Coordinates of C-alpha atoms in Angstrom, one line a residue:
M1 CA -7.3 -0.9 -49.5
T2 CA -7.4 2.8 -49.7
L3 CA -4.8 5.1 -48.0
N4 CA -7.4 6.5 -45.7
K5 CA -8.5 3.0 -44.6
I6 CA -4.9 2.0 -44.1
I7 CA -4.4 5.0 -41.9
R8 CA -7.6 4.3 -39.8
V9 CA -6.5 0.6 -39.3
S10 CA -3.0 1.7 -38.3
V11 CA -4.4 4.2 -35.8
L12 CA -6.8 1.5 -34.4
L13 CA -3.8 -0.9 -33.9
L14 CA -1.7 1.7 -32.2
L15 CA -4.6 2.4 -29.8
V16 CA -5.2 -1.3 -29.1
A17 CA -1.3 -1.6 -28.4
F18 CA -1.3 1.5 -26.1
V19 CA -4.3 0.2 -24.1
S20 CA -2.6 -3.2 -23.8
M21 CA 0.5 -1.6 -22.5
A22 CA -1.5 0.7 -20.2
Y23 CA -3.8 -1.7 -18.7
G24 CA -2.1 -5.0 -19.3
R25 CA 1.5 -5.0 -17.9
Q26 CA 1.6 -1.5 -16.1
P27 CA 0.2 -2.7 -12.5
L28 CA 3.3 -5.1 -12.2
E29 CA 5.7 -2.7 -13.7
T30 CA 4.4 0.0 -11.3
L31 CA 4.7 -2.2 -8.3
K32 CA 8.1 -3.9 -8.9
P33 CA 10.6 -0.9 -8.8
P34 CA 9.4 0.5 -5.5
I35 CA 9.3 -2.9 -3.8
N36 CA 12.7 -3.7 -5.1
N37 CA 14.0 -0.3 -3.9
I38 CA 12.5 -1.0 -0.5
L39 CA 14.6 -4.3 -0.4
M40 CA 17.8 -2.4 -1.4
I41 CA 17.3 0.0 1.5
L42 CA 16.7 -2.8 4.0
K43 CA 19.9 -4.5 2.7
D44 CA 22.0 -1.5 2.7
P45 CA 24.8 -1.9 5.2
Q46 CA 25.0 1.8 6.0
Y47 CA 21.7 1.5 7.8
K48 CA 23.2 -1.0 10.3
D49 CA 24.3 2.1 12.2
A50 CA 21.6 2.7 14.8
C51 CA 21.9 6.5 14.3
K52 CA 20.7 6.1 10.7
K53 CA 17.6 4.0 11.3
N54 CA 15.3 7.1 11.3
L55 CA 16.7 8.0 7.9
Q56 CA 16.2 4.5 6.7
R57 CA 12.6 4.6 7.9
D58 CA 11.9 8.0 6.2
K59 CA 13.3 6.7 2.9
I60 CA 11.0 3.6 2.9
F61 CA 8.1 5.6 4.0
E62 CA 8.7 8.0 1.1
I63 CA 8.5 5.0 -1.3
V64 CA 5.4 3.6 0.4
R65 CA 3.5 6.9 0.2
G66 CA 4.1 6.9 -3.6
L67 CA 2.8 3.5 -4.0
F68 CA -0.2 3.2 -1.7
D69 CA -3.5 5.0 -2.1
F70 CA -4.0 5.7 1.6
P71 CA -7.3 7.8 1.1
T72 CA -8.8 4.9 -0.6
I73 CA -7.6 2.4 2.0
T74 CA -9.1 4.6 4.7
K75 CA -12.4 4.8 3.0
L76 CA -12.5 1.0 2.5
A77 CA -11.6 0.2 6.1
L78 CA -14.4 2.4 7.3
G79 CA -16.9 0.6 5.2
K80 CA -20.5 1.7 5.9
Y81 CA -19.3 4.0 8.6
R82 CA -17.6 6.3 6.2
K83 CA -21.0 8.2 5.9
S84 CA -20.7 9.1 9.6
F85 CA -17.6 11.2 9.0
T86 CA -17.4 14.8 8.0
P87 CA -14.9 15.6 5.2
E88 CA -12.6 17.2 7.9
Q89 CA -12.9 14.1 10.0
L90 CA -12.2 11.9 7.1
K91 CA -9.1 13.9 6.3
D92 CA -7.9 13.7 10.0
L93 CA -8.5 10.0 10.0
T94 CA -6.7 9.4 6.8
D95 CA -3.7 11.5 8.0
V96 CA -3.3 9.6 11.3
F97 CA -4.1 6.2 9.8
T98 CA -1.4 6.8 7.0
D99 CA 1.3 7.6 9.6
L100 CA 0.1 4.8 11.8
L101 CA 0.2 2.2 9.1
G102 CA 3.5 3.4 7.8
K103 CA 5.2 3.2 11.2
T104 CA 3.6 -0.1 12.2
Y105 CA 4.7 -2.0 9.0
I106 CA 7.9 -0.3 8.5
N107 CA 8.8 -1.1 12.1
K108 CA 7.8 -4.6 11.4
M109 CA 10.0 -4.9 8.3
L110 CA 13.0 -3.5 10.0
S111 CA 12.7 -5.8 13.0
E112 CA 11.9 -9.0 11.1
F113 CA 13.8 -8.5 7.8
N114 CA 16.3 -11.4 7.1
N115 CA 17.4 -10.9 3.5
E116 CA 14.0 -12.0 2.0
E117 CA 13.5 -11.8 -1.7
V118 CA 10.4 -11.1 -3.5
L119 CA 9.3 -13.2 -6.6
Y120 CA 6.7 -11.6 -8.9
I121 CA 4.3 -14.3 -10.0
A122 CA 1.5 -13.0 -12.1
E123 CA -0.7 -10.0 -12.9
D124 CA -4.4 -10.7 -13.1
M125 CA -6.5 -7.9 -14.7
L126 CA -9.8 -7.8 -13.1
T127 CA -11.1 -4.9 -15.1
A128 CA -9.4 -2.2 -17.3
K129 CA -8.7 -0.2 -14.1
K130 CA -8.4 -2.9 -11.4
A131 CA -5.8 -5.7 -11.0
I132 CA -4.2 -8.2 -8.6
V133 CA -0.4 -8.5 -8.6
K134 CA 0.6 -11.8 -7.1
T135 CA 4.0 -12.2 -5.4
K136 CA 5.8 -14.6 -3.1
V137 CA 8.2 -13.6 -0.3
L138 CA 11.0 -16.0 -0.2
R139 CA 12.1 -16.7 3.4
E140 CA 14.3 -19.2 5.1
K141 CA 11.3 -20.8 6.7
G142 CA 9.4 -21.0 3.5
E143 CA 7.4 -18.9 0.9
M144 CA 4.6 -16.4 1.9
A145 CA 2.1 -15.4 -0.7
V146 CA 1.5 -11.6 -0.8
N147 CA -1.1 -10.3 -3.3
Y148 CA -1.5 -6.5 -4.1
R149 CA -4.8 -5.2 -5.1
M150 CA -4.2 -2.1 -7.3
H151 CA -6.3 0.4 -9.3
L152 CA -5.8 3.0 -11.9
H153 CA -6.6 6.2 -10.0
G154 CA -5.7 9.7 -11.4
G155 CA -3.8 8.0 -14.3
V156 CA -1.5 6.1 -11.9
W157 CA -1.7 2.5 -10.6
S158 CA -1.6 2.3 -6.9
V159 CA -2.2 -0.2 -4.1
Y160 CA -5.4 -0.2 -2.3
D161 CA -5.2 -3.4 -0.4
V162 CA -2.7 -6.2 0.5
K163 CA -3.4 -9.7 1.3
A164 CA -0.6 -11.7 3.1
E165 CA -1.2 -15.3 3.8
G166 CA -4.9 -14.9 3.0
V167 CA -5.3 -11.9 5.5
S168 CA -6.6 -8.7 3.9
L169 CA -5.2 -5.4 5.3
V170 CA -8.4 -3.5 4.6
K171 CA -10.7 -6.3 6.0
N172 CA -8.6 -6.6 9.1
Y173 CA -8.8 -2.8 10.0
R174 CA -12.5 -2.7 8.9
T175 CA -13.3 -5.2 11.6
Q176 CA -11.3 -3.2 14.1
F177 CA -12.9 0.1 13.2
S178 CA -16.4 -1.4 13.1
Q179 CA -16.1 -2.6 16.7
I180 CA -15.2 0.9 17.7
L181 CA -17.7 2.9 15.5
F182 CA -20.5 0.5 16.6
K183 CA -20.5 2.1 20.0
E184 CA -18.4 5.4 19.6
K185 CA -18.4 8.5 17.4
P186 CA -16.0 9.2 14.7
E187 CA -13.8 11.5 16.8
I188 CA -13.2 8.6 19.3
L189 CA -11.8 6.4 16.5
I190 CA -9.5 9.3 15.4
Q191 CA -8.5 9.8 19.0
K192 CA -7.7 6.1 19.5
L193 CA -5.5 6.1 16.5
Q194 CA -3.6 9.2 17.5
E195 CA -2.9 7.5 20.8
K196 CA -1.7 4.4 19.2
L197 CA 0.5 6.5 16.9
K198 CA 2.1 8.2 19.8
G199 CA 2.8 4.8 21.3
Q200 CA 4.5 3.7 18.1
E201 CA 6.6 7.0 18.1
T202 CA 7.6 6.4 21.7
E203 CA 8.7 2.9 21.0
T204 CA 10.8 4.1 18.0
D205 CA 12.4 6.9 20.0
A206 CA 13.3 4.4 22.7
S207 CA 15.0 2.2 20.3
Q208 CA 17.3 4.9 19.2
P209 CA 20.7 5.4 20.8

């Protein structure tokens, strides 16, 4: 084998190894640290102080924002009705939907967390740029399957849907959005979500000392 051929083969093997690392294990490796960080924040005894609950929420939401692709989640939840939204309306909806999802699920975590652990089961590559990371939440009452759908977007793996106990986050909201948009205009959906967000914020404020 000539020197040039050896070099070409070596470069090819390096490229194959790089692609394997980028598209094979990366989704799970991307998901695991932020999820573990959230668990650490939930378990941190300093946040038992009611005065620090807002700080705890903010730290968790910062992690969630970096892990989840909220613009894609919003578009998928809209489904066919996405075409009815102007770019400005889509941005407004994405902003309020992101805040609403964050507050809803973080409040749920804070109120229901009971030292659960997360077991990382498998990583299924659907394509070079899409994957499902399968996990189990270990609870006193038993295990709960939680699967994260992830895609490679802008060079970064991010979550665009979560399925817990067989229920898809995107499909759940798509059903709710469709029921509203079947009769109402886009601005009405945005208004309804804004009102729901204010309700969440009011509940959160009321729980503070």
